[in-house]
Coordinates of C-alpha atoms in Angstrom, one line a residue:
Chain A
M20 CA 70.3 60.1 95.6
T21 CA 70.4 63.6 97.0
L22 CA 71.5 66.8 95.5
A23 CA 74.3 67.0 98.1
L24 CA 75.8 63.7 97.1
A25 CA 75.6 64.6 93.4
L26 CA 77.3 67.9 94.1
E27 CA 80.0 66.3 96.2
Q28 CA 80.8 63.7 93.5
L29 CA 80.8 66.4 90.9
L30 CA 83.4 68.3 92.9
N31 CA 85.4 65.1 93.4
G32 CA 85.3 64.6 89.6
L33 CA 86.5 68.2 89.1
Q34 CA 89.4 67.6 91.6
L35 CA 90.4 64.4 89.7
G36 CA 90.1 66.3 86.4
V37 CA 92.3 69.2 87.6
M38 CA 94.9 66.8 88.8
L39 CA 94.9 64.9 85.5
F40 CA 95.2 68.3 83.8
L41 CA 98.5 69.0 85.6
M42 CA 99.8 65.7 84.3
A43 CA 98.4 65.9 80.8
A44 CA 99.5 69.5 80.3
G45 CA 103.2 68.5 80.7
L46 CA 102.8 65.4 78.5
T47 CA 101.0 67.2 75.8
L48 CA 103.5 70.1 75.9
I49 CA 106.5 67.8 75.7
F50 CA 104.9 65.9 72.8
G51 CA 103.8 69.1 71.0
V52 CA 107.2 70.8 71.2
M53 CA 109.6 67.9 71.1
G54 CA 107.5 65.1 69.5
L55 CA 108.4 62.9 72.4
I56 CA 106.2 60.3 74.1
N57 CA 107.3 60.2 77.8
L58 CA 106.2 57.2 79.8
A59 CA 108.4 58.3 82.7
H60 CA 106.1 61.3 83.4
G61 CA 104.4 59.3 86.1
S62 CA 107.8 58.8 87.8
L63 CA 108.2 62.6 88.0
Y64 CA 104.8 62.7 89.7
M65 CA 106.1 60.2 92.1
V66 CA 109.3 62.2 92.6
G67 CA 107.2 65.2 93.5
A68 CA 105.1 63.3 96.0
F69 CA 108.2 61.8 97.7
A70 CA 110.0 65.1 97.8
C71 CA 107.0 66.8 99.4
A72 CA 106.5 64.0 102.0
A73 CA 110.2 63.8 102.9
V74 CA 110.6 67.6 103.3
A75 CA 107.3 68.0 105.1
A76 CA 108.3 65.2 107.5
A77 CA 111.7 66.8 108.1
T78 CA 110.6 70.4 108.5
G79 CA 107.0 70.0 109.6
S80 CA 105.9 72.4 106.8
F81 CA 103.7 71.3 104.0
W82 CA 104.5 74.5 102.1
L83 CA 108.2 73.9 102.1
G84 CA 107.4 70.4 100.9
L85 CA 105.4 71.8 98.1
V86 CA 108.3 74.0 97.0
A87 CA 110.6 71.1 97.3
S88 CA 108.4 69.0 95.1
L89 CA 108.4 71.6 92.4
A90 CA 112.2 72.0 92.6
C91 CA 113.0 68.2 92.8
A92 CA 110.7 67.3 90.0
A93 CA 111.9 70.1 87.8
A94 CA 115.6 69.1 88.6
A95 CA 114.9 65.4 88.0
G96 CA 113.2 66.4 84.7
A97 CA 116.1 68.6 83.6
I98 CA 118.7 65.9 84.5
V99 CA 116.9 63.2 82.7
E100 CA 116.4 65.4 79.7
L101 CA 120.1 66.2 79.6
L102 CA 121.3 62.7 80.0
V103 CA 118.8 60.6 78.2
I104 CA 115.8 62.3 76.6
R105 CA 117.6 64.6 74.3
R106 CA 119.1 61.6 72.5
L107 CA 115.6 60.4 71.8
Y108 CA 114.2 63.3 69.8
D109 CA 115.2 62.0 66.4
R110 CA 114.3 58.4 67.2
D111 CA 111.0 56.7 66.4
H112 CA 108.3 56.3 69.0
L113 CA 109.2 52.7 69.7
D114 CA 112.6 53.7 71.0
Q115 CA 111.1 56.5 73.0
V116 CA 108.6 54.2 74.6
L117 CA 111.3 51.7 75.5
A118 CA 113.8 54.2 76.8
T119 CA 111.2 55.9 79.0
F120 CA 109.9 52.5 80.1
A121 CA 113.5 51.7 81.2
L122 CA 113.5 55.0 83.1
I123 CA 110.3 54.0 85.0
L124 CA 112.0 50.8 86.1
M125 CA 115.0 52.8 87.3
F126 CA 113.0 55.5 89.0
S127 CA 110.7 53.1 90.8
E128 CA 113.5 50.8 92.0
G129 CA 115.7 53.8 92.9
T130 CA 112.9 55.3 95.0
R131 CA 112.4 52.0 96.7
W132 CA 116.1 52.0 97.4
L133 CA 116.0 55.4 99.0
F134 CA 112.7 55.3 100.9
G135 CA 112.0 51.6 101.4
S136 CA 108.8 49.8 100.4
F137 CA 106.6 51.3 103.0
P138 CA 104.3 54.1 101.9
L139 CA 104.9 57.6 103.4
Y140 CA 102.1 59.8 104.6
L141 CA 101.6 63.4 104.1
D142 CA 99.3 65.5 106.3
I143 CA 97.0 68.2 105.0
P144 CA 98.4 71.6 106.1
P145 CA 96.5 73.2 109.1
L146 CA 95.4 76.1 107.0
L147 CA 93.4 73.8 104.6
Q148 CA 92.1 71.3 107.1
G149 CA 88.4 71.2 107.9
A150 CA 85.4 71.3 105.7
V151 CA 82.9 73.7 104.3
A152 CA 79.2 73.2 103.9
L153 CA 77.8 72.7 100.4
P154 CA 74.3 73.8 99.4
G155 CA 72.2 70.8 100.3
G156 CA 73.9 70.3 103.6
A157 CA 76.9 68.1 102.9
Q158 CA 80.4 68.9 104.2
Y159 CA 83.2 69.1 101.7
P160 CA 86.9 69.1 102.6
V161 CA 88.6 72.5 102.0
Y162 CA 91.8 70.8 100.8
R163 CA 90.0 69.3 97.8
L164 CA 88.6 72.7 96.9
A165 CA 92.1 74.1 97.3
I166 CA 93.4 71.6 94.7
I167 CA 90.7 72.6 92.3
A168 CA 91.6 76.3 92.8
A169 CA 95.3 75.5 92.4
G170 CA 94.6 73.7 89.2
A171 CA 92.6 76.5 87.9
L172 CA 95.4 78.9 88.8
V173 CA 98.0 76.8 87.0
A174 CA 95.8 76.5 83.9
F175 CA 95.4 80.3 83.9
G176 CA 99.2 80.7 84.5
L177 CA 100.0 78.4 81.6
Y178 CA 97.6 80.3 79.4
L179 CA 99.5 83.5 80.2
L180 CA 102.9 81.9 79.9
I181 CA 102.2 80.4 76.5
G182 CA 100.1 83.1 75.1
K183 CA 101.8 86.3 76.4
T184 CA 105.5 85.7 77.2
R185 CA 108.6 85.5 75.1
L186 CA 109.2 81.9 76.4
G187 CA 105.6 81.0 75.4
M188 CA 106.2 82.5 72.0
R189 CA 109.2 80.3 71.5
I190 CA 107.3 77.2 72.7
R191 CA 104.5 77.9 70.2
A192 CA 107.1 78.5 67.5
G193 CA 108.8 75.2 68.4
E194 CA 105.4 73.5 68.1
S195 CA 104.8 74.7 64.6
D196 CA 108.4 74.5 63.1
R197 CA 111.3 73.2 65.0
E198 CA 114.0 73.7 62.3
M199 CA 112.9 77.2 61.6
I200 CA 113.2 78.6 65.1
G201 CA 116.6 76.9 65.4
A202 CA 117.6 78.6 62.2
L203 CA 116.4 81.9 63.6
G204 CA 118.9 81.7 66.4
V205 CA 116.8 80.4 69.3
D206 CA 118.8 78.1 71.5
I207 CA 116.6 75.1 70.9
R208 CA 118.4 72.7 73.1
T209 CA 118.0 74.9 76.2
L210 CA 114.3 75.5 75.2
Y211 CA 113.7 71.7 75.1
T212 CA 115.3 71.3 78.6
V213 CA 113.2 74.2 79.9
V214 CA 110.0 72.7 78.5
F215 CA 110.8 69.3 79.9
A216 CA 111.5 70.7 83.3
L217 CA 108.3 72.7 83.2
G218 CA 106.3 69.6 82.4
A219 CA 108.1 67.7 85.2
A220 CA 107.4 70.5 87.7
L221 CA 103.7 70.3 86.9
A222 CA 103.7 66.6 87.4
G223 CA 105.6 67.0 90.6
L224 CA 103.1 69.5 91.8
A225 CA 100.2 67.1 91.0
G226 CA 102.0 64.4 92.9
A227 CA 102.6 66.5 96.0
M228 CA 99.0 67.7 96.2
V229 CA 97.6 64.2 95.8
G230 CA 100.1 62.9 98.2
A231 CA 98.1 64.4 101.1
L232 CA 95.0 62.6 99.9
Q233 CA 96.4 59.2 99.3
S234 CA 99.6 57.5 100.6
V235 CA 102.8 58.3 98.9
Q236 CA 104.2 55.1 97.4
V237 CA 106.3 53.6 94.6
G238 CA 104.1 53.0 91.5
M239 CA 101.6 55.7 92.4
G240 CA 102.3 57.6 89.2
E241 CA 101.4 54.8 86.8
P242 CA 97.6 54.7 87.0
V243 CA 97.6 58.5 86.8
L244 CA 99.9 58.4 83.8
I245 CA 97.6 56.1 81.9
L246 CA 94.6 58.2 82.7
A247 CA 96.6 61.3 81.5
F248 CA 97.3 59.4 78.2
V249 CA 93.6 58.9 77.8
V250 CA 93.1 62.6 78.5
I251 CA 95.5 63.8 75.8
V252 CA 94.3 61.2 73.3
I253 CA 90.7 62.5 73.8
G254 CA 91.8 66.1 73.8
G255 CA 94.1 65.9 70.9
I256 CA 97.8 65.4 71.4
G257 CA 99.7 68.7 71.5
S258 CA 96.8 70.8 72.5
I259 CA 96.7 72.4 76.0
K260 CA 93.1 73.4 75.6
G261 CA 92.3 69.8 74.6
A262 CA 94.2 68.6 77.7
L263 CA 92.2 70.9 80.0
L264 CA 88.8 69.9 78.6
G265 CA 89.8 66.3 78.2
A266 CA 90.9 66.2 81.8
L267 CA 87.7 67.6 83.2
L268 CA 85.7 65.3 81.0
V269 CA 87.6 62.2 82.1
G270 CA 87.5 63.3 85.8
V271 CA 83.8 64.0 85.9
V272 CA 82.7 61.0 83.7
D273 CA 84.9 58.6 85.7
T274 CA 83.7 59.8 89.1
L275 CA 80.0 60.1 88.2
G276 CA 80.1 56.8 86.3
R277 CA 81.2 55.0 89.4
L278 CA 78.3 56.6 91.3
L279 CA 75.6 56.3 88.8
L280 CA 76.2 53.1 86.7
P281 CA 75.6 50.6 89.6
K282 CA 72.4 52.4 90.4
L283 CA 71.4 52.5 86.7
V284 CA 72.0 48.8 86.3
G285 CA 70.2 48.3 89.6
V286 CA 66.9 49.4 87.9
F287 CA 67.1 46.2 85.8
L288 CA 68.8 43.6 88.0
Q289 CA 69.2 42.4 91.6
P290 CA 71.3 44.7 93.8
A291 CA 74.2 42.2 94.2
Q292 CA 74.5 41.6 90.5
A293 CA 74.0 45.2 89.7
G294 CA 76.9 46.2 91.9
M295 CA 79.1 43.8 90.1
I296 CA 78.1 44.6 86.6
G297 CA 77.8 48.3 87.2
G298 CA 81.1 48.4 89.0
A299 CA 82.9 46.6 86.2
A300 CA 81.2 48.8 83.6
A301 CA 82.1 51.9 85.5
S302 CA 85.8 51.0 85.6
M303 CA 85.7 50.7 81.8
L304 CA 83.6 53.7 81.1
I305 CA 86.3 56.3 80.3
Y306 CA 88.0 53.8 78.0
M307 CA 84.8 53.2 76.1
M308 CA 84.3 57.0 75.9
M309 CA 87.7 57.3 74.4
A310 CA 87.0 54.5 71.9
L311 CA 83.8 56.3 70.9
I312 CA 85.5 59.7 70.5
L313 CA 88.3 58.2 68.5
A314 CA 86.0 56.2 66.3
M315 CA 84.4 59.6 65.3
K316 CA 87.5 61.8 65.6
P317 CA 90.7 59.8 65.2
R318 CA 92.8 62.8 66.1
G319 CA 91.0 63.8 69.3
L320 CA 88.5 66.6 70.0
F321 CA 91.0 69.5 69.5
P322 CA 93.7 68.3 67.1
A323 CA 96.7 70.4 67.1
A324 CA 97.1 72.2 63.8
H325 CA 100.4 70.7 62.8
A326 CA 101.8 67.1 63.0
Chain B
M13 CA 123.7 28.6 51.5
L14 CA 123.6 29.0 55.3
N15 CA 123.9 32.7 56.0
R16 CA 125.0 34.0 59.3
E17 CA 121.6 34.7 60.7
T18 CA 120.2 31.3 59.9
L19 CA 123.2 29.7 61.6
V20 CA 122.7 31.8 64.7
N21 CA 119.0 30.9 64.7
L22 CA 119.7 27.2 64.4
I23 CA 122.2 27.4 67.3
L24 CA 119.7 29.4 69.5
A25 CA 116.9 26.8 68.7
A26 CA 119.3 23.9 69.5
L27 CA 120.4 25.6 72.7
L28 CA 116.9 26.1 73.9
L29 CA 116.2 22.4 73.4
A30 CA 119.5 21.1 74.7
V31 CA 119.8 23.0 77.9
P32 CA 116.6 21.9 79.6
L33 CA 117.1 18.3 78.4
M34 CA 120.5 18.2 80.0
A35 CA 119.2 20.0 83.1
N36 CA 116.5 17.3 83.3
A37 CA 119.1 14.5 82.9
F38 CA 121.1 16.0 85.7
G39 CA 117.9 16.2 87.9
Q40 CA 117.6 20.1 87.8
P41 CA 113.9 20.6 87.0
F42 CA 114.2 24.3 88.0
Y43 CA 116.2 25.1 84.8
V44 CA 113.6 23.2 82.8
T45 CA 110.9 25.5 84.2
L46 CA 113.1 28.5 83.3
A47 CA 113.5 27.3 79.8
T48 CA 109.7 26.8 79.5
R49 CA 109.3 30.4 80.6
V50 CA 111.7 31.4 77.8
A51 CA 109.8 29.4 75.2
I52 CA 106.4 30.8 76.3
L53 CA 107.6 34.4 76.4
A54 CA 109.2 34.0 73.1
L55 CA 105.9 32.7 71.7
A56 CA 104.1 35.7 73.0
A57 CA 106.7 38.1 71.6
T58 CA 106.6 36.3 68.3
G59 CA 102.9 37.1 68.1
L60 CA 103.7 40.7 68.9
N61 CA 106.6 40.6 66.4
L62 CA 104.1 40.0 63.6
A63 CA 102.4 43.3 64.3
L64 CA 105.3 45.3 65.5
G65 CA 108.3 43.9 63.6
L66 CA 106.6 43.2 60.2
G67 CA 103.8 45.7 60.3
G68 CA 105.4 48.5 62.3
L69 CA 102.4 48.6 64.6
V70 CA 103.7 49.5 68.0
S71 CA 101.1 47.9 70.2
F72 CA 101.5 48.7 73.8
G73 CA 98.5 46.6 74.7
H74 CA 99.4 43.0 73.9
A75 CA 99.2 42.1 77.6
A76 CA 95.5 42.1 77.0
F77 CA 95.7 39.2 74.6
F78 CA 98.3 37.4 76.8
G79 CA 96.0 37.7 79.7
I80 CA 92.8 36.8 77.8
G81 CA 94.6 33.6 76.7
G82 CA 95.5 32.9 80.3
Y83 CA 92.0 33.5 81.5
A84 CA 90.6 31.3 78.8
A85 CA 92.7 28.5 80.1
G86 CA 91.9 29.3 83.7
I87 CA 88.2 29.6 83.2
L88 CA 87.9 26.5 81.0
A89 CA 89.9 24.4 83.5
T90 CA 87.9 25.7 86.5
H91 CA 84.6 24.7 84.8
A92 CA 86.0 21.3 83.8
F93 CA 87.1 20.8 87.4
S94 CA 83.8 21.9 89.1
G95 CA 81.5 20.4 86.4
D96 CA 79.5 23.6 86.2
P97 CA 78.4 24.4 82.6
L98 CA 80.2 27.4 81.2
L99 CA 78.0 29.0 78.6
L100 CA 74.9 27.8 76.7
G101 CA 75.2 24.4 78.3
L102 CA 78.8 23.9 77.1
S103 CA 81.1 22.5 79.7
G104 CA 84.7 23.4 80.5
T105 CA 87.6 21.4 79.3
N106 CA 91.1 20.4 80.5
Q107 CA 92.4 19.3 77.1
M108 CA 95.1 21.7 76.0
P109 CA 94.5 21.5 72.2
L110 CA 90.9 22.6 72.8
I111 CA 91.9 25.3 75.3
W112 CA 94.5 26.6 72.9
L113 CA 91.9 26.8 70.2
V114 CA 89.5 28.8 72.4
A115 CA 92.3 31.0 73.7
M116 CA 93.4 31.9 70.2
L117 CA 89.8 32.4 69.0
V118 CA 88.9 34.7 71.9
A119 CA 92.2 36.6 71.8
G120 CA 92.0 36.9 68.0
L121 CA 88.4 38.2 68.2
V122 CA 89.2 40.8 70.9
G123 CA 92.3 41.7 68.8
L124 CA 90.0 42.2 65.8
L125 CA 87.7 44.5 67.8
I126 CA 90.5 46.5 69.4
G127 CA 92.2 46.7 66.0
L128 CA 89.0 48.0 64.3
I129 CA 89.2 51.1 66.3
S130 CA 92.9 51.4 67.1
L131 CA 94.1 51.0 63.5
R132 CA 92.1 54.1 62.5
T133 CA 94.8 56.0 64.3
S134 CA 98.6 55.8 63.9
G135 CA 101.8 56.8 65.6
V136 CA 101.6 57.9 69.2
Y137 CA 97.8 57.7 69.1
F138 CA 98.1 54.0 68.2
I139 CA 100.5 53.4 71.1
M140 CA 98.3 55.1 73.6
I141 CA 95.0 53.7 72.5
T142 CA 96.2 50.1 72.5
L143 CA 97.5 50.8 76.0
A144 CA 94.2 52.2 77.1
F145 CA 92.2 49.2 75.7
A146 CA 94.5 46.9 77.5
Q147 CA 93.9 48.8 80.7
M148 CA 90.2 48.5 80.1
V149 CA 90.5 44.7 80.0
Y150 CA 92.8 44.9 83.1
Y151 CA 90.3 46.9 85.1
F152 CA 87.5 44.6 84.0
A153 CA 89.4 41.6 85.2
I154 CA 90.0 43.3 88.6
S155 CA 86.4 44.4 89.1
W156 CA 84.7 41.2 87.9
P157 CA 84.6 39.0 90.9
A158 CA 83.3 35.8 89.3
Y159 CA 86.8 34.5 88.4
G160 CA 88.8 35.7 91.3
G161 CA 88.9 39.4 90.6
E162 CA 92.1 40.9 92.0
D163 CA 93.2 37.7 93.6
G164 CA 93.4 35.8 90.4
L165 CA 92.4 32.2 89.6
S166 CA 94.3 29.0 90.4
I167 CA 94.4 26.1 88.1
L168 CA 94.4 23.1 90.5
V169 CA 95.8 20.5 88.1
R170 CA 97.7 21.4 85.0
N171 CA 95.6 20.8 81.9
Q172 CA 96.3 17.7 79.8
F173 CA 97.7 17.0 76.5
P174 CA 96.9 13.6 74.7
G175 CA 99.7 11.2 75.1
A176 CA 101.9 13.3 77.5
N177 CA 102.1 13.7 81.3
T178 CA 102.0 17.5 81.5
M179 CA 102.9 17.5 85.2
K180 CA 106.4 16.4 84.3
P181 CA 108.3 19.7 83.7
V182 CA 110.2 18.3 80.7
S183 CA 107.1 17.0 78.9
F184 CA 105.4 20.4 79.4
F185 CA 108.6 22.1 78.1
L186 CA 108.6 20.0 75.0
I187 CA 105.0 20.8 74.3
C188 CA 105.7 24.5 74.6
Y189 CA 108.9 24.2 72.5
A190 CA 107.0 22.4 69.8
V191 CA 104.3 25.1 69.8
L192 CA 107.0 27.8 69.6
I193 CA 108.7 26.1 66.6
V194 CA 105.3 25.8 64.8
A195 CA 104.6 29.5 65.5
L196 CA 108.0 30.5 64.2
G197 CA 107.3 28.4 61.1
L198 CA 104.0 30.3 60.7
F199 CA 105.9 33.6 61.0
V200 CA 108.3 32.5 58.2
L201 CA 105.3 31.5 56.0
I202 CA 103.5 34.8 56.6
R203 CA 106.7 36.9 56.1
G204 CA 107.3 35.2 52.8
S205 CA 103.7 35.3 51.6
R206 CA 102.0 38.0 49.4
F207 CA 100.1 39.1 52.5
G208 CA 103.4 39.4 54.5
S209 CA 105.0 41.5 51.6
A210 CA 102.0 43.8 51.6
L211 CA 102.2 44.2 55.4
Q212 CA 105.9 45.0 55.3
A213 CA 105.4 47.4 52.4
A214 CA 102.6 49.2 54.3
R215 CA 105.1 49.7 57.1
Q216 CA 107.7 51.1 54.8
N217 CA 105.4 53.3 52.7
E218 CA 101.7 53.4 53.3
V219 CA 100.9 55.7 50.4
R220 CA 102.6 53.6 47.8
V221 CA 100.8 50.5 49.0
A222 CA 97.5 52.3 48.7
T223 CA 98.4 53.5 45.3
V224 CA 98.9 50.0 43.9
G225 CA 95.4 49.2 45.1
I226 CA 96.0 47.4 48.4
A227 CA 94.1 48.8 51.4
P228 CA 96.7 49.0 54.3
Y229 CA 93.9 49.0 56.9
R230 CA 92.6 45.5 56.1
I231 CA 96.1 44.1 55.9
R232 CA 97.0 45.5 59.2
L233 CA 93.8 44.5 60.8
T234 CA 94.3 40.9 59.8
A235 CA 97.9 41.0 61.0
F236 CA 96.9 42.5 64.3
A237 CA 94.2 39.8 64.9
I238 CA 96.7 36.9 64.0
S239 CA 99.2 38.6 66.3
A240 CA 96.7 38.8 69.1
A241 CA 95.7 35.1 68.6
L242 CA 99.4 33.9 68.9
T243 CA 100.0 36.0 72.0
G244 CA 96.7 34.6 73.4
L245 CA 98.0 31.1 72.8
A246 CA 101.2 32.0 74.7
G247 CA 99.0 33.3 77.6
A248 CA 97.2 29.9 77.8
L249 CA 100.5 28.1 78.1
F250 CA 101.7 30.7 80.6
A251 CA 98.7 30.1 82.8
D252 CA 99.4 26.3 82.7
L253 CA 103.0 26.9 83.5
N254 CA 102.2 28.8 86.7
R255 CA 98.9 27.0 87.2
F256 CA 97.6 30.5 88.1
V257 CA 96.1 33.4 86.2
S258 CA 95.9 36.9 87.7
P259 CA 95.3 40.4 86.4
S260 CA 99.0 41.0 86.5
M261 CA 99.2 39.1 83.2
L262 CA 97.0 41.9 81.8
S263 CA 99.0 44.8 83.3
W264 CA 100.8 47.3 81.2
H265 CA 104.1 46.2 82.6
M266 CA 103.5 43.0 80.7
S267 CA 102.9 44.9 77.5
G268 CA 106.1 46.8 78.1
E269 CA 108.0 43.6 78.7
L270 CA 106.8 42.0 75.5
I271 CA 108.1 45.0 73.5
V272 CA 111.3 44.8 75.6
L273 CA 111.8 41.2 74.6
I274 CA 111.6 42.1 70.9
I275 CA 114.0 45.0 71.2
L276 CA 116.5 43.1 73.3
G277 CA 116.5 40.3 70.7
G278 CA 116.3 42.4 67.5
T279 CA 113.2 44.0 66.0
G280 CA 111.4 42.3 63.1
R281 CA 113.8 39.3 63.0
L282 CA 112.5 35.8 63.2
F283 CA 114.5 34.8 66.3
G284 CA 114.5 38.2 67.9
P285 CA 111.8 37.3 70.4
L286 CA 113.5 34.0 71.3
A287 CA 116.9 35.7 71.8
G288 CA 115.2 38.5 73.7
A289 CA 113.2 36.2 75.9
A290 CA 116.3 34.1 76.7
L291 CA 118.3 37.2 77.6
F292 CA 115.5 38.6 79.7
V293 CA 114.9 35.4 81.7
I294 CA 118.7 35.1 82.2
F295 CA 119.0 38.7 83.4
E296 CA 116.0 38.2 85.7
Y297 CA 117.6 35.1 87.1
V298 CA 121.2 36.2 87.4
L299 CA 120.5 39.8 88.5
G300 CA 117.7 38.7 90.8
G301 CA 120.2 36.4 92.5
L302 CA 122.7 39.1 92.9
T303 CA 120.6 42.0 94.1
E304 CA 117.1 42.7 95.2
R305 CA 117.2 45.8 93.1
W306 CA 117.5 43.9 89.8
Q307 CA 114.8 45.9 88.1
F308 CA 117.0 49.0 88.4
F309 CA 119.8 47.3 86.5
L310 CA 117.4 45.8 84.0
G311 CA 116.3 49.4 83.3
L312 CA 119.9 50.4 82.9
I313 CA 120.6 47.6 80.4
L314 CA 117.5 48.3 78.5
L315 CA 118.3 52.0 78.3
G316 CA 121.8 51.1 77.0
T317 CA 120.3 48.8 74.4
V318 CA 118.0 51.4 73.1
L319 CA 120.5 54.2 73.1
F320 CA 123.6 52.4 71.9
A321 CA 122.9 48.9 70.6
R322 CA 119.9 49.3 68.3
G323 CA 120.0 45.9 66.6
G324 CA 119.6 44.0 69.9
L325 CA 121.3 40.7 70.5
L326 CA 120.8 39.3 67.0
G327 CA 122.2 42.6 65.6
L328 CA 125.4 41.9 67.6
L329 CA 125.5 38.2 66.7
A330 CA 124.3 38.1 63.1
G331 CA 124.9 41.5 61.7
K332 CA 122.5 44.2 60.7
A333 CA 119.0 43.2 59.5
R334 CA 118.6 43.1 55.8
H335 CA 115.4 45.1 55.7
G336 CA 114.9 48.6 56.9

């Protein structure tokens, strides 16, 4: 294995991690502030991807599509919050799981209704096409680097938003004591809607960016959603820092595991068998990592102070 | 002496027996198969009900046990058919009682392992970690090519039960029905036992249970393993019903569906899973006949149930549950 391949895979892992972070940040924010477990987060990711693909196909501009994905996902999030989610805040987690599971069924089937069963395709914008040379000689697509940069930008933006602005102060206050900030005169219902729409917009952005790498289809959000769950469980539910580090860890471990494990097993076994066992082990690797981390730290690596 | 819930339960049990027998008499085997599906799904959900209803353990990963039971049946049958030894010189089998035993043992053992780690957490963590473990099993089944991988595994001839022709739909239905009734009896026994009381008490107030000297962790772990074994048994029957096992039995949609069955029927109640399974299969059949988009309306109904009709079907028919 060459250095170039390792570097390429490391970047792929980072790109996956950044994308998971966009999903996990919304999930963990919504859980931290409202105490809600939202399975339908993957549907908002799908909404973002479809909005981007549809608008890009209609206007020919990826960038307009990206704006549309943010707007549509945030709007879908706000509508769902107003109609359904806000009735769930005082319910137990079982009711939340079921109601949001029902939302997944409706979102998936509704999308199939609108767009049909065939996947849509989204082209990479001309500005970001092409590849750059990595040290070691390999070519790496600019678009994937752009995703990593966008993710880093969003992470920094979230840090500023939550750490430095009035809205962020309210979000942090909501995380530590919901009743108190309501009593202090903050309009908590609007705050919840805003937080939910913000999480939805992040998911939609992730969906739109990934849409240009894969096909845009119904059900695309679900594998990502489950990985995002793994991320926030590892990172500690409610912690944005945990979500960021957890996402990068999961992204890199998963990508490198798929590369290295078959080779590692290959040292001991025949190539065919090694591919099979190594491949099966690699697909389970992050779950084993999660089990190991939870066995030592049942509340994740960076448990949020409250809850 | 007969309270309203018992009466409703008896009627449900009688209906589930009577409808397929009549359908069979009128030469409508399709409805017999539908009823078999109801019985098997009810059995799987009864297993989950033990953990979720009595113990308050919201497992979002019971599809793992359902699928493991299914694969146990599929793999044993494949080896019995081909004659290849399975493990350590042991051969496969096509005898249902033996298959059920293996399915329950393996599912129970995996349940024990998953429970060992998962039960250290609680609340949302528990929901997500059970989901993640189930996904782990799911991806393993997909990437392990020996037993069909993503394509699944066919069971060429339905496995046999001594003294019955299992290829006849009504015979297979009666077997599944009998297993369901036995499992429901077991549920009653457990619920009324000292163990069951401790399990329910741990759901209501963990600290108090610990204070009187009972370790909630061990009680829950035992309940989780038994629950997994029952769901595994249902998986073995499900594999025989379809004569096919695939990773979709392990998918998280299946885990979600099992929870849905319990909620539709009524959480923590003896016949909740049966009522829910019947309702679910009827929805699927009726809505599926009306519109291709039936899942959308299923979601709508489910959402309505969660938001507005919290007791489920049994809550409507038999009044509020007595316990909290």
